[in-house]
Amino acid sequence: MLYAIMGNDVANSLEKRAGARPAHLARLQRLQDEGRLILAGPFPAVDSNDPSAAGFTGSLIVAEFATLVEAETWAAADPYVAAGVYEQVTVRPYKKVFPS
């Protein structure tokens, strides 16, 4: 089943994000290599693909996991969680409709 993992950043998270980003991306790459990653990316804090110093307000990952518990366990082990980037992480079942 697909799950949406939504992380909400703490204020002024840019420096913390930069430090944890390589490990965060490596985990996402493993999901992609396994064919389980649907999409992943951050929410810019301003209306721009490159928000510069404004940074980001959170992230969205949609990926396939066997169970909600597995998705929650995976999300809790994210390097952004360990680095204090996220103040809150929500994991919800997700049903993809489009594109088909």
C-alpha atoms as an extended CHARMM CRD file, in Angstrom:
* protein
*
       100  EXT
         1         1  MET       CA              0.0000000000        0.0000000000        0.0000000000  PROA      1               0.0000000000
         2         2  LEU       CA              1.0680000000        3.5950000000       -0.5270000000  PROA      2               0.0000000000
         3         3  TYR       CA              1.6640000000        5.9550000000        2.3940000000  PROA      3               0.0000000000
         4         4  ALA       CA              2.1220000000        9.7270000000        2.4960000000  PROA      4               0.0000000000
         5         5  ILE       CA              4.8150000000       10.8200000000        4.9270000000  PROA      5               0.0000000000
         6         6  MET       CA              4.5950000000       14.5300000000        5.7540000000  PROA      6               0.0000000000
         7         7  GLY       CA              7.3020000000       16.1670000000        7.8240000000  PROA      7               0.0000000000
         8         8  ASN       CA              6.8230000000       19.6880000000        9.2120000000  PROA      8               0.0000000000
         9         9  ASP       CA             10.0620000000       21.5770000000        9.7810000000  PROA      9               0.0000000000
        10        10  VAL       CA             11.0800000000       23.4400000000       12.9010000000  PROA      10              0.0000000000
        11        11  ALA       CA             11.7090000000       27.1650000000       12.4040000000  PROA      11              0.0000000000
        12        12  ASN       CA             15.0450000000       28.0000000000       10.7690000000  PROA      12              0.0000000000
        13        13  SER       CA             15.7020000000       24.3900000000        9.7230000000  PROA      13              0.0000000000
        14        14  LEU       CA             17.9280000000       25.1430000000        6.7230000000  PROA      14              0.0000000000
        15        15  GLU       CA             21.2750000000       24.4760000000        8.4250000000  PROA      15              0.0000000000
        16        16  LYS       CA             19.9930000000       21.2620000000       10.0380000000  PROA      16              0.0000000000
        17        17  ARG       CA             18.5990000000       20.1550000000        6.6600000000  PROA      17              0.0000000000
        18        18  ALA       CA             21.9210000000       20.7490000000        4.9430000000  PROA      18              0.0000000000
        19        19  GLY       CA             23.7860000000       18.6010000000        7.4570000000  PROA      19              0.0000000000
        20        20  ALA       CA             21.3710000000       15.6610000000        7.2780000000  PROA      20              0.0000000000
        21        21  ARG       CA             20.5180000000       15.8970000000        3.5620000000  PROA      21              0.0000000000
        22        22  PRO       CA             23.0460000000       13.3700000000        2.1710000000  PROA      22              0.0000000000
        23        23  ALA       CA             21.8260000000       10.6160000000        4.5130000000  PROA      23              0.0000000000
        24        24  HSD       CA             18.1760000000       11.5900000000        3.9270000000  PROA      24              0.0000000000
        25        25  LEU       CA             18.6380000000       11.3940000000        0.1410000000  PROA      25              0.0000000000
        26        26  ALA       CA             20.4760000000        8.0530000000        0.4050000000  PROA      26              0.0000000000
        27        27  ARG       CA             17.4500000000        6.5040000000        2.1230000000  PROA      27              0.0000000000
        28        28  LEU       CA             15.1420000000        7.8720000000       -0.5480000000  PROA      28              0.0000000000
        29        29  GLN       CA             17.4580000000        6.5270000000       -3.2430000000  PROA      29              0.0000000000
        30        30  ARG       CA             17.1830000000        3.0470000000       -1.7150000000  PROA      30              0.0000000000
        31        31  LEU       CA             13.3830000000        3.2700000000       -1.8740000000  PROA      31              0.0000000000
        32        32  GLN       CA             13.6400000000        4.3900000000       -5.4970000000  PROA      32              0.0000000000
        33        33  ASP       CA             16.0480000000        1.5710000000       -6.3470000000  PROA      33              0.0000000000
        34        34  GLU       CA             13.5300000000       -0.8840000000       -4.8490000000  PROA      34              0.0000000000
        35        35  GLY       CA             10.7650000000        0.6050000000       -7.0220000000  PROA      35              0.0000000000
        36        36  ARG       CA              8.8010000000        1.7760000000       -3.9640000000  PROA      36              0.0000000000
        37        37  LEU       CA              9.1930000000        5.5750000000       -4.1780000000  PROA      37              0.0000000000
        38        38  ILE       CA              6.3910000000        7.4540000000       -5.9480000000  PROA      38              0.0000000000
        39        39  LEU       CA              7.5770000000       11.0020000000       -5.1890000000  PROA      39              0.0000000000
        40        40  ALA       CA              9.5520000000       12.9780000000       -2.6530000000  PROA      40              0.0000000000
        41        41  GLY       CA             10.4690000000       16.6040000000       -2.1250000000  PROA      41              0.0000000000
        42        42  PRO       CA             10.3880000000       19.6250000000        0.1590000000  PROA      42              0.0000000000
        43        43  PHE       CA              7.9100000000       22.4620000000        0.5220000000  PROA      43              0.0000000000
        44        44  PRO       CA              9.7130000000       25.7660000000       -0.2240000000  PROA      44              0.0000000000
        45        45  ALA       CA              8.9700000000       28.4920000000        2.3320000000  PROA      45              0.0000000000
        46        46  VAL       CA              8.4390000000       30.9850000000       -0.5120000000  PROA      46              0.0000000000
        47        47  ASP       CA              6.9720000000       30.7220000000       -4.0030000000  PROA      47              0.0000000000
        48        48  SER       CA             10.1850000000       29.6110000000       -5.6990000000  PROA      48              0.0000000000
        49        49  ASN       CA             11.9300000000       26.3790000000       -6.6870000000  PROA      49              0.0000000000
        50        50  ASP       CA             15.0680000000       27.8350000000       -5.0810000000  PROA      50              0.0000000000
        51        51  PRO       CA             13.9480000000       29.5050000000       -1.8370000000  PROA      51              0.0000000000
        52        52  SER       CA             17.5350000000       30.3040000000       -0.8480000000  PROA      52              0.0000000000
        53        53  ALA       CA             17.7570000000       31.5600000000        2.7420000000  PROA      53              0.0000000000
        54        54  ALA       CA             13.9690000000       31.2900000000        3.1950000000  PROA      54              0.0000000000
        55        55  GLY       CA             14.4500000000       27.5300000000        3.3080000000  PROA      55              0.0000000000
        56        56  PHE       CA             11.6960000000       24.9640000000        3.5430000000  PROA      56              0.0000000000
        57        57  THR       CA              8.6660000000       24.3160000000        5.7270000000  PROA      57              0.0000000000
        58        58  GLY       CA              8.5480000000       20.5450000000        5.4130000000  PROA      58              0.0000000000
        59        59  SER       CA              8.6200000000       17.5750000000        3.0730000000  PROA      59              0.0000000000
        60        60  LEU       CA              6.3470000000       15.0570000000        1.4060000000  PROA      60              0.0000000000
        61        61  ILE       CA              7.2500000000       11.4720000000        0.5840000000  PROA      61              0.0000000000
        62        62  VAL       CA              4.8490000000        9.0190000000       -1.0310000000  PROA      62              0.0000000000
        63        63  ALA       CA              6.1280000000        5.4560000000       -1.0280000000  PROA      63              0.0000000000
        64        64  GLU       CA              5.0340000000        1.8530000000       -0.8250000000  PROA      64              0.0000000000
        65        65  PHE       CA              5.2490000000       -0.0630000000        2.4570000000  PROA      65              0.0000000000
        66        66  ALA       CA              3.7040000000       -3.3490000000        3.5530000000  PROA      66              0.0000000000
        67        67  THR       CA              1.8880000000       -1.8050000000        6.5310000000  PROA      67              0.0000000000
        68        68  LEU       CA              1.2390000000        1.4990000000        8.2600000000  PROA      68              0.0000000000
        69        69  VAL       CA              3.5180000000        0.3850000000       11.1040000000  PROA      69              0.0000000000
        70        70  GLU       CA              6.3450000000       -0.2610000000        8.6250000000  PROA      70              0.0000000000
        71        71  ALA       CA              5.8580000000        3.1980000000        7.0810000000  PROA      71              0.0000000000
        72        72  GLU       CA              5.8060000000        4.8460000000       10.5250000000  PROA      72              0.0000000000
        73        73  THR       CA              8.9400000000        2.9630000000       11.5900000000  PROA      73              0.0000000000
        74        74  TRP       CA             10.7330000000        3.9860000000        8.3940000000  PROA      74              0.0000000000
        75        75  ALA       CA              9.6820000000        7.6210000000        8.8490000000  PROA      75              0.0000000000
        76        76  ALA       CA             10.8050000000        7.6980000000       12.4870000000  PROA      76              0.0000000000
        77        77  ALA       CA             14.3020000000        6.5910000000       11.4300000000  PROA      77              0.0000000000
        78        78  ASP       CA             14.7260000000        9.4300000000        8.9030000000  PROA      78              0.0000000000
        79        79  PRO       CA             17.9550000000       11.4330000000        9.3330000000  PROA      79              0.0000000000
        80        80  TYR       CA             15.8690000000       14.6190000000        9.3320000000  PROA      80              0.0000000000
        81        81  VAL       CA             14.1030000000       13.3480000000       12.4590000000  PROA      81              0.0000000000
        82        82  ALA       CA             17.4190000000       12.5700000000       14.1700000000  PROA      82              0.0000000000
        83        83  ALA       CA             18.8560000000       15.9700000000       13.1930000000  PROA      83              0.0000000000
        84        84  GLY       CA             15.8470000000       17.8600000000       14.5720000000  PROA      84              0.0000000000
        85        85  VAL       CA             14.6940000000       19.1480000000       11.1750000000  PROA      85              0.0000000000
        86        86  TYR       CA             11.1320000000       17.9270000000       11.6390000000  PROA      86              0.0000000000
        87        87  GLU       CA              8.9970000000       19.0480000000       14.5650000000  PROA      87              0.0000000000
        88        88  GLN       CA              6.2200000000       16.6760000000       13.5160000000  PROA      88              0.0000000000
        89        89  VAL       CA              5.8840000000       13.7180000000       11.1470000000  PROA      89              0.0000000000
        90        90  THR       CA              2.5220000000       12.3900000000        9.9920000000  PROA      90              0.0000000000
        91        91  VAL       CA              2.1010000000        9.1050000000        8.1280000000  PROA      91              0.0000000000
        92        92  ARG       CA             -1.1940000000        8.3530000000        6.3890000000  PROA      92              0.0000000000
        93        93  PRO       CA             -2.4130000000        5.7260000000        3.9330000000  PROA      93              0.0000000000
        94        94  TYR       CA             -2.5630000000        7.1680000000        0.4320000000  PROA      94              0.0000000000
        95        95  LYS       CA             -4.5130000000        6.0860000000       -2.6480000000  PROA      95              0.0000000000
        96        96  LYS       CA             -3.0250000000        7.2030000000       -5.9580000000  PROA      96              0.0000000000
        97        97  VAL       CA             -5.6500000000        7.9330000000       -8.6190000000  PROA      97              0.0000000000
        98        98  PHE       CA             -3.7460000000        9.9960000000      -11.2030000000  PROA      98              0.0000000000
        99        99  PRO       CA             -1.6660000000        9.6340000000      -13.1650000000  PROA      99              0.0000000000
       100       100  SER       CA             -2.9730000000        6.1550000000      -13.8290000000  PROA      100             0.0000000000
